[in-house]
Amino acid sequence: MHFDTTAVVTGGASGLGEAAARRLIDLGATVAAFDLDDAKGGQLESELGERYRHHKVDVSQLDQVETAVAAVEAEHGPVRVVVNAAAVPAPAKLFSSRGPLPMDVFDRGIRVNLYGPIHVMRSVVPGMAGSDPGEDGERGVIINIASGAAYEGQVGQVAYSASKGALVGLTMPLFRELAAHGIRVMTVAPGAFDTPIYDHVPPALKEELAAQSLFPKRMGRPEEFGLLIEEIVRNPMHNGRTIRLDAGMILGPS
């Protein structure tokens, strides 16, 4: 797929979403970043120029997603690339000293991490499917961001692992369904990447995380995540699979 296209990146004002947005813009795309952080979104608009546009969107709210997608399509035409990176950690145990799992925490994790990508996909796919096909009949690519916690969730990650595991599970049925429209579906399951989410983590904990990688023994760099997004968009043979990006990291129970 060519990069002079329109992309929606959720969580595009920070972390891995920002890394994906930066890489896509460097390659020539126009990025609509759906994020709640107005301050950071505004800073990135000033830094990255007219090909980055911040949209204040809570992806857990379908009406907000639909409104934002309609605005993007009206200005730029069909969205051809989607990166669903917005997520919340929603830490909680099923049973702890404070009692049973707080369902509001669980619900928030599922609504942002799972409903969010569904909201975006169902809003974007009609326009994508109706767009003019490119080489091989391709009309677009959707990349959902899961996590190593989809496979080796730690204690306290009940909601997070459930939401990320669901993204891995829906990759196959979605790829099979959307193949008829020339739309690819991929999932990336990153390990520990050195993004602002770790800014307030003690250095010793970051070193402990890095030590659990087999090689290289360090946390990932955001730009390395961006390179994988480029590869998936660029190479049409990527379809219907989940790629783990974690230097062989397998986290322990806690």
PDB file of C-alpha atoms in Angstrom:
ATOM      1  CA  MET A   1       0.000   0.000   0.000  1.00  0.00           C
ATOM      2  CA  HIS A   2       1.175   3.527  -0.741  1.00  0.00           C
ATOM      3  CA  PHE A   3       1.702   5.836   2.235  1.00  0.00           C
ATOM      4  CA  ASP A   4       0.150   8.982   0.746  1.00  0.00           C
ATOM      5  CA  THR A   5      -3.093   8.015   2.401  1.00  0.00           C
ATOM      6  CA  THR A   6      -5.273   8.724   5.433  1.00  0.00           C
ATOM      7  CA  ALA A   7      -4.729   6.875   8.701  1.00  0.00           C
ATOM      8  CA  VAL A   8      -6.572   6.786  12.008  1.00  0.00           C
ATOM      9  CA  VAL A   9      -4.358   6.083  15.024  1.00  0.00           C
ATOM     10  CA  THR A  10      -6.080   5.743  18.380  1.00  0.00           C
ATOM     11  CA  GLY A  11      -3.978   6.691  21.372  1.00  0.00           C
ATOM     12  CA  GLY A  12      -2.018   8.710  18.833  1.00  0.00           C
ATOM     13  CA  ALA A  13      -0.880  11.431  21.227  1.00  0.00           C
ATOM     14  CA  SER A  14       1.487   9.299  23.289  1.00  0.00           C
ATOM     15  CA  GLY A  15       3.334   6.014  23.620  1.00  0.00           C
ATOM     16  CA  LEU A  16       3.132   3.417  20.868  1.00  0.00           C
ATOM     17  CA  GLY A  17       0.272   5.262  19.182  1.00  0.00           C
ATOM     18  CA  GLU A  18       2.437   8.363  18.874  1.00  0.00           C
ATOM     19  CA  ALA A  19       5.298   6.224  17.531  1.00  0.00           C
ATOM     20  CA  ALA A  20       2.999   4.776  14.864  1.00  0.00           C
ATOM     21  CA  ALA A  21       1.673   8.226  13.967  1.00  0.00           C
ATOM     22  CA  ARG A  22       5.168   9.671  13.624  1.00  0.00           C
ATOM     23  CA  ARG A  23       6.323   6.829  11.387  1.00  0.00           C
ATOM     24  CA  LEU A  24       3.271   7.036   9.131  1.00  0.00           C
ATOM     25  CA  ILE A  25       3.674  10.806   8.785  1.00  0.00           C
ATOM     26  CA  ASP A  26       7.381  10.411   7.962  1.00  0.00           C
ATOM     27  CA  LEU A  27       6.320   8.079   5.149  1.00  0.00           C
ATOM     28  CA  GLY A  28       3.782  10.521   3.740  1.00  0.00           C
ATOM     29  CA  ALA A  29       0.465   9.678   5.397  1.00  0.00           C
ATOM     30  CA  THR A  30      -2.048  12.064   6.931  1.00  0.00           C
ATOM     31  CA  VAL A  31      -2.854  10.928  10.470  1.00  0.00           C
ATOM     32  CA  ALA A  32      -6.014  11.550  12.461  1.00  0.00           C
ATOM     33  CA  ALA A  33      -5.057  10.861  16.071  1.00  0.00           C
ATOM     34  CA  PHE A  34      -7.972   9.906  18.344  1.00  0.00           C
ATOM     35  CA  ASP A  35      -6.893  10.683  21.906  1.00  0.00           C
ATOM     36  CA  LEU A  36      -8.221  12.380  25.037  1.00  0.00           C
ATOM     37  CA  ASP A  37      -5.015  14.327  25.754  1.00  0.00           C
ATOM     38  CA  ASP A  38      -5.669  17.769  24.269  1.00  0.00           C
ATOM     39  CA  ALA A  39      -2.406  19.216  25.573  1.00  0.00           C
ATOM     40  CA  LYS A  40      -0.152  16.583  24.024  1.00  0.00           C
ATOM     41  CA  GLY A  41      -2.290  16.401  20.890  1.00  0.00           C
ATOM     42  CA  GLY A  42      -1.932  20.143  20.427  1.00  0.00           C
ATOM     43  CA  GLN A  43       1.834  19.974  20.914  1.00  0.00           C
ATOM     44  CA  LEU A  44       2.116  17.270  18.271  1.00  0.00           C
ATOM     45  CA  GLU A  45      -0.017  19.263  15.841  1.00  0.00           C
ATOM     46  CA  SER A  46       2.408  22.167  16.218  1.00  0.00           C
ATOM     47  CA  GLU A  47       5.446  19.919  15.863  1.00  0.00           C
ATOM     48  CA  LEU A  48       4.324  17.601  13.060  1.00  0.00           C
ATOM     49  CA  GLY A  49       2.363  20.046  10.938  1.00  0.00           C
ATOM     50  CA  GLU A  50      -0.776  19.743   8.857  1.00  0.00           C
ATOM     51  CA  ARG A  51      -0.505  15.985   8.329  1.00  0.00           C
ATOM     52  CA  TYR A  52      -1.187  15.348  12.034  1.00  0.00           C
ATOM     53  CA  ARG A  53      -4.608  16.250  13.365  1.00  0.00           C
ATOM     54  CA  HIS A  54      -5.693  15.691  16.960  1.00  0.00           C
ATOM     55  CA  HIS A  55      -9.302  14.659  17.576  1.00  0.00           C
ATOM     56  CA  LYS A  56     -10.449  14.529  21.189  1.00  0.00           C
ATOM     57  CA  VAL A  57     -12.183  11.157  21.228  1.00  0.00           C
ATOM     58  CA  ASP A  58     -13.031   8.661  23.938  1.00  0.00           C
ATOM     59  CA  VAL A  59     -12.924   5.454  21.899  1.00  0.00           C
ATOM     60  CA  SER A  60     -15.175   3.703  24.424  1.00  0.00           C
ATOM     61  CA  GLN A  61     -18.002   5.985  23.243  1.00  0.00           C
ATOM     62  CA  LEU A  62     -19.394   4.924  19.869  1.00  0.00           C
ATOM     63  CA  ASP A  63     -21.016   8.281  19.105  1.00  0.00           C
ATOM     64  CA  GLN A  64     -17.711  10.122  19.547  1.00  0.00           C
ATOM     65  CA  VAL A  65     -15.912   7.661  17.270  1.00  0.00           C
ATOM     66  CA  GLU A  66     -18.584   7.860  14.578  1.00  0.00           C
ATOM     67  CA  THR A  67     -18.540  11.660  14.630  1.00  0.00           C
ATOM     68  CA  ALA A  68     -14.746  11.810  14.386  1.00  0.00           C
ATOM     69  CA  VAL A  69     -14.557   9.257  11.565  1.00  0.00           C
ATOM     70  CA  ALA A  70     -17.227  11.133   9.601  1.00  0.00           C
ATOM     71  CA  ALA A  71     -15.220  14.361   9.988  1.00  0.00           C
ATOM     72  CA  VAL A  72     -12.009  12.687   8.828  1.00  0.00           C
ATOM     73  CA  GLU A  73     -13.712  11.134   5.799  1.00  0.00           C
ATOM     74  CA  ALA A  74     -15.360  14.429   4.869  1.00  0.00           C
ATOM     75  CA  GLU A  75     -11.995  16.191   4.833  1.00  0.00           C
ATOM     76  CA  HIS A  76      -9.638  13.491   3.560  1.00  0.00           C
ATOM     77  CA  GLY A  77     -11.737  10.736   1.995  1.00  0.00           C
ATOM     78  CA  PRO A  78     -11.785   7.071   3.062  1.00  0.00           C
ATOM     79  CA  VAL A  79      -9.462   5.926   5.819  1.00  0.00           C
ATOM     80  CA  ARG A  80      -7.066   3.315   4.449  1.00  0.00           C
ATOM     81  CA  VAL A  81      -4.926   2.551   7.540  1.00  0.00           C
ATOM     82  CA  VAL A  82      -6.072   2.009  11.132  1.00  0.00           C
ATOM     83  CA  VAL A  83      -3.829   1.475  14.161  1.00  0.00           C
ATOM     84  CA  ASN A  84      -5.848   0.791  17.320  1.00  0.00           C
ATOM     85  CA  ALA A  85      -3.359   1.584  20.086  1.00  0.00           C
ATOM     86  CA  ALA A  86      -5.515   3.332  22.718  1.00  0.00           C
ATOM     87  CA  ALA A  87      -5.636   1.323  25.948  1.00  0.00           C
ATOM     88  CA  VAL A  88      -5.903   1.561  29.722  1.00  0.00           C
ATOM     89  CA  PRO A  89      -4.208  -0.832  32.190  1.00  0.00           C
ATOM     90  CA  ALA A  90      -7.289  -1.371  34.426  1.00  0.00           C
ATOM     91  CA  PRO A  91      -5.313  -3.171  37.152  1.00  0.00           C
ATOM     92  CA  ALA A  92      -7.362  -5.344  39.504  1.00  0.00           C
ATOM     93  CA  LYS A  93      -7.439  -8.825  40.993  1.00  0.00           C
ATOM     94  CA  LEU A  94     -10.508 -11.046  41.003  1.00  0.00           C
ATOM     95  CA  PHE A  95     -10.191 -11.160  44.792  1.00  0.00           C
ATOM     96  CA  SER A  96      -7.938  -9.022  46.968  1.00  0.00           C
ATOM     97  CA  SER A  97      -7.742  -7.667  50.501  1.00  0.00           C
ATOM     98  CA  ARG A  98     -10.176  -4.950  49.364  1.00  0.00           C
ATOM     99  CA  GLY A  99     -12.737  -7.516  48.240  1.00  0.00           C
ATOM    100  CA  PRO A 100     -13.948  -8.900  44.902  1.00  0.00           C
ATOM    101  CA  LEU A 101     -13.068  -7.436  41.516  1.00  0.00           C
ATOM    102  CA  PRO A 102     -14.520  -3.915  41.124  1.00  0.00           C
ATOM    103  CA  MET A 103     -16.691  -4.282  38.055  1.00  0.00           C
ATOM    104  CA  ASP A 104     -16.337  -0.623  37.092  1.00  0.00           C
ATOM    105  CA  VAL A 105     -12.578  -1.192  36.682  1.00  0.00           C
ATOM    106  CA  PHE A 106     -13.176  -4.326  34.614  1.00  0.00           C
ATOM    107  CA  ASP A 107     -15.828  -2.618  32.492  1.00  0.00           C
ATOM    108  CA  ARG A 108     -13.565   0.360  31.796  1.00  0.00           C
ATOM    109  CA  GLY A 109     -10.763  -1.929  30.623  1.00  0.00           C
ATOM    110  CA  ILE A 110     -13.041  -3.866  28.296  1.00  0.00           C
ATOM    111  CA  ARG A 111     -14.775  -0.774  26.913  1.00  0.00           C
ATOM    112  CA  VAL A 112     -11.561   1.061  26.046  1.00  0.00           C
ATOM    113  CA  ASN A 113      -9.327  -1.852  25.068  1.00  0.00           C
ATOM    114  CA  LEU A 114     -11.877  -4.030  23.232  1.00  0.00           C
ATOM    115  CA  TYR A 115     -14.983  -1.997  22.451  1.00  0.00           C
ATOM    116  CA  GLY A 116     -12.737   0.897  21.369  1.00  0.00           C
ATOM    117  CA  PRO A 117     -11.161  -1.006  18.448  1.00  0.00           C
ATOM    118  CA  ILE A 118     -14.557  -2.442  17.515  1.00  0.00           C
ATOM    119  CA  HIS A 119     -16.085   1.054  17.502  1.00  0.00           C
ATOM    120  CA  VAL A 120     -13.324   2.324  15.224  1.00  0.00           C
ATOM    121  CA  MET A 121     -13.418  -0.655  12.858  1.00  0.00           C
ATOM    122  CA  ARG A 122     -17.192  -0.650  12.396  1.00  0.00           C
ATOM    123  CA  SER A 123     -17.071   3.098  11.709  1.00  0.00           C
ATOM    124  CA  VAL A 124     -14.165   2.988   9.246  1.00  0.00           C
ATOM    125  CA  VAL A 125     -14.753  -0.241   7.300  1.00  0.00           C
ATOM    126  CA  PRO A 126     -17.805   0.867   5.258  1.00  0.00           C
ATOM    127  CA  GLY A 127     -15.847   3.731   3.701  1.00  0.00           C
ATOM    128  CA  MET A 128     -12.726   1.619   3.351  1.00  0.00           C
ATOM    129  CA  ALA A 129     -14.645  -1.189   1.632  1.00  0.00           C
ATOM    130  CA  GLY A 130     -16.198   1.288  -0.805  1.00  0.00           C
ATOM    131  CA  SER A 131     -12.916   2.934  -1.755  1.00  0.00           C
ATOM    132  CA  ASP A 132     -11.078   2.393  -5.024  1.00  0.00           C
ATOM    133  CA  PRO A 133      -8.844  -0.679  -4.838  1.00  0.00           C
ATOM    134  CA  GLY A 134      -5.111  -0.421  -5.280  1.00  0.00           C
ATOM    135  CA  GLU A 135      -2.599  -3.039  -6.303  1.00  0.00           C
ATOM    136  CA  ASP A 136      -3.856  -6.604  -5.670  1.00  0.00           C
ATOM    137  CA  GLY A 137      -7.300  -5.138  -5.019  1.00  0.00           C
ATOM    138  CA  GLU A 138      -6.233  -3.855  -1.595  1.00  0.00           C
ATOM    139  CA  ARG A 139      -8.421  -1.208   0.019  1.00  0.00           C
ATOM    140  CA  GLY A 140      -6.968  -0.928   3.497  1.00  0.00           C
ATOM    141  CA  VAL A 141      -5.266  -2.462   6.509  1.00  0.00           C
ATOM    142  CA  ILE A 142      -6.329  -2.597  10.160  1.00  0.00           C
ATOM    143  CA  ILE A 143      -3.702  -3.153  12.856  1.00  0.00           C
ATOM    144  CA  ASN A 144      -4.941  -3.873  16.371  1.00  0.00           C
ATOM    145  CA  ILE A 145      -2.461  -3.579  19.245  1.00  0.00           C
ATOM    146  CA  ALA A 146      -2.703  -6.388  21.772  1.00  0.00           C
ATOM    147  CA  SER A 147       0.008  -7.228  24.327  1.00  0.00           C
ATOM    148  CA  GLY A 148       2.165 -10.015  25.645  1.00  0.00           C
ATOM    149  CA  ALA A 149      -0.407 -10.049  28.447  1.00  0.00           C
ATOM    150  CA  ALA A 150      -2.780 -11.690  25.971  1.00  0.00           C
ATOM    151  CA  TYR A 151      -0.599 -14.786  26.423  1.00  0.00           C
ATOM    152  CA  GLU A 152       1.181 -14.425  29.785  1.00  0.00           C
ATOM    153  CA  GLY A 153      -0.969 -12.156  31.866  1.00  0.00           C
ATOM    154  CA  GLN A 154       0.299 -11.341  35.330  1.00  0.00           C
ATOM    155  CA  VAL A 155      -1.573 -11.287  38.605  1.00  0.00           C
ATOM    156  CA  GLY A 156      -3.786  -8.212  38.623  1.00  0.00           C
ATOM    157  CA  GLN A 157      -4.242  -8.148  34.835  1.00  0.00           C
ATOM    158  CA  VAL A 158      -7.626  -9.862  34.668  1.00  0.00           C
ATOM    159  CA  ALA A 159      -9.290  -7.060  32.692  1.00  0.00           C
ATOM    160  CA  TYR A 160      -6.238  -6.115  30.638  1.00  0.00           C
ATOM    161  CA  SER A 161      -5.421  -9.678  29.598  1.00  0.00           C
ATOM    162  CA  ALA A 162      -9.061 -10.437  28.815  1.00  0.00           C
ATOM    163  CA  SER A 163      -9.293  -7.404  26.522  1.00  0.00           C
ATOM    164  CA  LYS A 164      -5.977  -8.022  24.775  1.00  0.00           C
ATOM    165  CA  GLY A 165      -6.629 -11.749  24.405  1.00  0.00           C
ATOM    166  CA  ALA A 166      -9.921 -10.884  22.726  1.00  0.00           C
ATOM    167  CA  LEU A 167      -8.094  -8.771  20.132  1.00  0.00           C
ATOM    168  CA  VAL A 168      -5.893 -11.753  19.301  1.00  0.00           C
ATOM    169  CA  GLY A 169      -8.961 -13.989  19.085  1.00  0.00           C
ATOM    170  CA  LEU A 170     -10.931 -11.773  16.712  1.00  0.00           C
ATOM    171  CA  THR A 171      -8.036 -11.405  14.248  1.00  0.00           C
ATOM    172  CA  MET A 172      -8.867 -14.603  12.349  1.00  0.00           C
ATOM    173  CA  PRO A 173     -12.631 -14.137  11.896  1.00  0.00           C
ATOM    174  CA  LEU A 174     -12.170 -10.487  10.913  1.00  0.00           C
ATOM    175  CA  PHE A 175      -9.419 -11.254   8.404  1.00  0.00           C
ATOM    176  CA  ARG A 176     -11.568 -13.967   6.851  1.00  0.00           C
ATOM    177  CA  GLU A 177     -14.590 -11.686   6.640  1.00  0.00           C
ATOM    178  CA  LEU A 178     -12.859  -8.576   5.341  1.00  0.00           C
ATOM    179  CA  ALA A 179     -10.651 -10.355   2.811  1.00  0.00           C
ATOM    180  CA  ALA A 180     -13.617 -10.250   0.435  1.00  0.00           C
ATOM    181  CA  HIS A 181     -13.377  -6.447   0.523  1.00  0.00           C
ATOM    182  CA  GLY A 182      -9.611  -6.255   0.042  1.00  0.00           C
ATOM    183  CA  ILE A 183      -9.018  -5.270   3.677  1.00  0.00           C
ATOM    184  CA  ARG A 184      -6.218  -6.830   5.697  1.00  0.00           C
ATOM    185  CA  VAL A 185      -6.363  -7.358   9.471  1.00  0.00           C
ATOM    186  CA  MET A 186      -3.274  -7.769  11.643  1.00  0.00           C
ATOM    187  CA  THR A 187      -2.521  -7.703  15.353  1.00  0.00           C
ATOM    188  CA  VAL A 188       0.715  -6.749  17.087  1.00  0.00           C
ATOM    189  CA  ALA A 189       1.430  -7.938  20.633  1.00  0.00           C
ATOM    190  CA  PRO A 190       4.244  -5.748  22.009  1.00  0.00           C
ATOM    191  CA  GLY A 191       6.287  -6.418  25.100  1.00  0.00           C
ATOM    192  CA  ALA A 192       7.796  -3.685  27.278  1.00  0.00           C
ATOM    193  CA  PHE A 193       8.587  -0.519  25.319  1.00  0.00           C
ATOM    194  CA  ASP A 194      10.252   2.532  26.831  1.00  0.00           C
ATOM    195  CA  THR A 195       7.357   4.960  26.438  1.00  0.00           C
ATOM    196  CA  PRO A 196       6.131   7.714  28.794  1.00  0.00           C
ATOM    197  CA  ILE A 197       3.991   5.171  30.656  1.00  0.00           C
ATOM    198  CA  TYR A 198       7.249   4.088  32.303  1.00  0.00           C
ATOM    199  CA  ASP A 199       8.475   7.605  33.130  1.00  0.00           C
ATOM    200  CA  HIS A 200       7.532   7.268  36.797  1.00  0.00           C
ATOM    201  CA  VAL A 201       8.576   3.630  37.169  1.00  0.00           C
ATOM    202  CA  PRO A 202      11.654   3.138  39.391  1.00  0.00           C
ATOM    203  CA  PRO A 203      14.808   2.416  37.356  1.00  0.00           C
ATOM    204  CA  ALA A 204      15.235  -0.901  39.168  1.00  0.00           C
ATOM    205  CA  LEU A 205      11.866  -2.104  37.879  1.00  0.00           C
ATOM    206  CA  LYS A 206      12.742  -1.080  34.333  1.00  0.00           C
ATOM    207  CA  GLU A 207      16.003  -2.999  34.643  1.00  0.00           C
ATOM    208  CA  GLU A 208      14.076  -6.024  35.915  1.00  0.00           C
ATOM    209  CA  LEU A 209      11.768  -5.850  32.890  1.00  0.00           C
ATOM    210  CA  ALA A 210      14.710  -5.570  30.528  1.00  0.00           C
ATOM    211  CA  ALA A 211      16.371  -8.585  32.133  1.00  0.00           C
ATOM    212  CA  GLN A 212      13.375 -10.740  31.189  1.00  0.00           C
ATOM    213  CA  SER A 213      14.044 -10.173  27.492  1.00  0.00           C
ATOM    214  CA  LEU A 214      16.171 -12.907  25.943  1.00  0.00           C
ATOM    215  CA  PHE A 215      17.896 -10.659  23.403  1.00  0.00           C
ATOM    216  CA  PRO A 216      18.457  -7.794  23.197  1.00  0.00           C
ATOM    217  CA  LYS A 217      18.279  -7.378  26.956  1.00  0.00           C
ATOM    218  CA  ARG A 218      16.582  -4.010  27.011  1.00  0.00           C
ATOM    219  CA  MET A 219      13.174  -2.468  26.629  1.00  0.00           C
ATOM    220  CA  GLY A 220      11.956  -1.778  23.132  1.00  0.00           C
ATOM    221  CA  ARG A 221      12.267   1.661  21.564  1.00  0.00           C
ATOM    222  CA  PRO A 222       9.128   3.341  20.221  1.00  0.00           C
ATOM    223  CA  GLU A 223      10.702   3.782  16.792  1.00  0.00           C
ATOM    224  CA  GLU A 224      11.183  -0.003  16.592  1.00  0.00           C
ATOM    225  CA  PHE A 225       7.457  -0.421  17.021  1.00  0.00           C
ATOM    226  CA  GLY A 226       6.954   2.161  14.278  1.00  0.00           C
ATOM    227  CA  LEU A 227       9.145   0.111  11.945  1.00  0.00           C
ATOM    228  CA  LEU A 228       6.856  -2.905  12.344  1.00  0.00           C
ATOM    229  CA  ILE A 229       3.808  -0.776  11.584  1.00  0.00           C
ATOM    230  CA  GLU A 230       5.570   0.351   8.399  1.00  0.00           C
ATOM    231  CA  GLU A 231       6.381  -3.229   7.431  1.00  0.00           C
ATOM    232  CA  ILE A 232       2.789  -4.392   7.911  1.00  0.00           C
ATOM    233  CA  VAL A 233       1.360  -1.496   5.909  1.00  0.00           C
ATOM    234  CA  ARG A 234       3.975  -1.812   3.174  1.00  0.00           C
ATOM    235  CA  ASN A 235       3.892  -5.620   2.740  1.00  0.00           C
ATOM    236  CA  PRO A 236       0.494  -7.038   1.655  1.00  0.00           C
ATOM    237  CA  MET A 237       1.492 -10.582   2.616  1.00  0.00           C
ATOM    238  CA  HIS A 238       0.941  -9.667   6.261  1.00  0.00           C
ATOM    239  CA  ASN A 239      -2.637 -10.730   6.932  1.00  0.00           C
ATOM    240  CA  GLY A 240      -4.644 -12.567   9.568  1.00  0.00           C
ATOM    241  CA  ARG A 241      -1.840 -13.043  12.073  1.00  0.00           C
ATOM    242  CA  THR A 242      -0.590 -11.741  15.404  1.00  0.00           C
ATOM    243  CA  ILE A 243       3.066 -10.725  15.610  1.00  0.00           C
ATOM    244  CA  ARG A 244       4.776 -10.643  18.988  1.00  0.00           C
ATOM    245  CA  LEU A 245       7.346  -7.852  19.300  1.00  0.00           C
ATOM    246  CA  ASP A 246       9.140  -8.365  22.604  1.00  0.00           C
ATOM    247  CA  ALA A 247      12.741  -9.654  22.258  1.00  0.00           C
ATOM    248  CA  GLY A 248      11.534 -13.022  23.521  1.00  0.00           C
ATOM    249  CA  MET A 249      10.211 -11.592  26.796  1.00  0.00           C
ATOM    250  CA  ILE A 250       8.024 -13.908  28.877  1.00  0.00           C
ATOM    251  CA  LEU A 251       6.838 -12.213  32.054  1.00  0.00           C
ATOM    252  CA  GLY A 252       6.530 -14.095  35.322  1.00  0.00           C
ATOM    253  CA  PRO A 253       3.305 -14.457  37.314  1.00  0.00           C
ATOM    254  CA  SER A 254       3.757 -11.096  39.047  1.00  0.00           C
TER     255      SER A 254
END
